[in-house]
Short mmCIF file of C-alpha atoms in Angstrom, two decimals:
data_model
loop_
_atom_site.label_atom_id
_atom_site.label_comp_id
_atom_site.label_asym_id
_atom_site.label_seq_id
_atom_site.Cartn_x
_atom_site.Cartn_y
_atom_site.Cartn_z
CA UNK M 1 -63.44 -80.37 47.74
CA UNK M 2 -65.93 -80.34 50.69
CA UNK M 3 -68.00 -77.60 49.15
CA UNK M 4 -67.96 -79.13 45.64
CA UNK M 5 -69.37 -82.43 47.37
CA UNK M 6 -71.84 -80.88 49.69
CA UNK M 7 -73.57 -79.26 46.95
CA UNK M 8 -76.55 -77.08 48.07
CA UNK M 9 -75.88 -77.53 51.69
CA UNK M 10 -72.62 -75.34 51.19
CA UNK M 11 -72.79 -71.97 53.10
CA UNK M 12 -72.20 -68.86 50.98
CA UNK M 13 -69.06 -68.23 53.03
CA UNK M 14 -67.85 -71.90 52.06
CA UNK M 15 -68.82 -71.25 48.60
CA UNK M 16 -66.88 -67.89 48.59
CA UNK M 17 -63.75 -69.35 50.30
CA UNK M 18 -63.79 -72.42 47.65
CA UNK M 19 -64.02 -69.83 44.85
CA UNK M 20 -61.00 -68.05 46.11
CA UNK M 21 -58.84 -71.09 46.59
CA UNK M 22 -59.84 -72.30 42.88
CA UNK M 23 -59.27 -68.89 41.34
CA UNK M 24 -55.65 -69.40 41.30
CA UNK M 25 -54.74 -65.96 39.17
CA UNK M 26 -57.22 -63.99 41.40
CA UNK M 27 -59.18 -62.60 38.32
CA UNK M 28 -62.55 -63.33 39.57
CA UNK M 29 -62.88 -66.42 37.09
CA UNK M 30 -62.36 -70.07 37.51
CA UNK M 31 -60.68 -70.93 34.30
CA UNK M 32 -60.93 -74.69 32.45
CA UNK M 33 -57.10 -75.14 33.60
CA UNK M 34 -58.08 -74.23 37.24
CA UNK M 35 -60.73 -76.94 37.56
CA UNK M 36 -58.34 -79.40 36.02
CA UNK M 37 -55.66 -78.63 38.14
CA UNK M 38 -58.03 -79.31 41.25
CA UNK M 39 -58.84 -82.68 39.54
CA UNK M 40 -55.14 -83.56 39.04
CA UNK M 41 -54.42 -82.38 42.77
CA UNK M 42 -56.75 -85.17 44.07
CA UNK M 43 -55.02 -87.69 41.91
CA UNK M 44 -57.27 -88.29 39.40
CA UNK M 45 -57.00 -88.08 35.55
CA UNK M 46 -59.35 -86.25 33.39
CA UNK M 47 -60.25 -86.30 29.69
CA UNK M 48 -60.71 -83.35 27.47
CA UNK M 49 -64.19 -84.52 26.98
CA UNK M 50 -64.90 -84.27 30.70
CA UNK M 51 -63.38 -80.80 30.77
CA UNK M 52 -65.57 -79.73 27.85
CA UNK M 53 -68.32 -80.43 30.12
CA UNK M 54 -67.34 -77.51 32.20
CA UNK M 55 -69.02 -74.10 31.22
CA UNK M 56 -65.58 -72.17 32.18
CA UNK M 57 -64.52 -69.46 32.56
CA UNK M 58 -67.02 -69.00 35.53
CA UNK M 59 -67.58 -66.22 37.88
CA UNK M 60 -68.53 -66.60 41.50
CA UNK M 61 -72.21 -66.62 40.70
CA UNK M 62 -71.89 -69.14 38.05
CA UNK M 63 -69.78 -71.01 40.24
CA UNK M 64 -72.20 -71.08 43.16
CA UNK M 65 -74.95 -72.12 40.73
CA UNK M 66 -72.49 -74.99 39.38
CA UNK M 67 -71.98 -76.05 43.02
CA UNK M 68 -75.45 -75.80 44.22
CA UNK M 69 -76.98 -78.02 41.22
CA UNK M 70 -74.66 -80.65 42.13
CA UNK M 71 -72.54 -80.52 38.84
CA UNK M 72 -69.27 -80.11 41.01
CA UNK M 73 -70.02 -83.30 42.96
CA UNK M 74 -70.97 -85.03 39.92
CA UNK M 75 -67.74 -84.06 37.94
CA UNK M 76 -65.81 -85.41 40.67
CA UNK M 77 -67.64 -88.31 41.33
CA UNK M 78 -67.46 -89.24 37.52
CA UNK M 79 -63.75 -88.45 37.35
CA UNK M 80 -63.23 -90.68 40.22
CA UNK M 81 -65.16 -93.79 39.11
CA UNK M 82 -63.73 -93.60 35.59
CA UNK M 83 -60.05 -93.13 36.68
#
């Protein structure tokens, strides 16, 4: 979660580690259900509408861009504020 929140401040190593943790089936992509699982693990509910905003599946480069542009933080904050 720290990587998603830190966004552009995350190191390459941190991003790779976060990607590996989120890529539960180790296929080199983060699937929509893997994002949903992360959100539910932190104890939040998420609507299909919020999930639809995630352009998944995403590979590592797409994930890195998603995090560095602040979309990960935005997603978590939006889910947290509206739960």
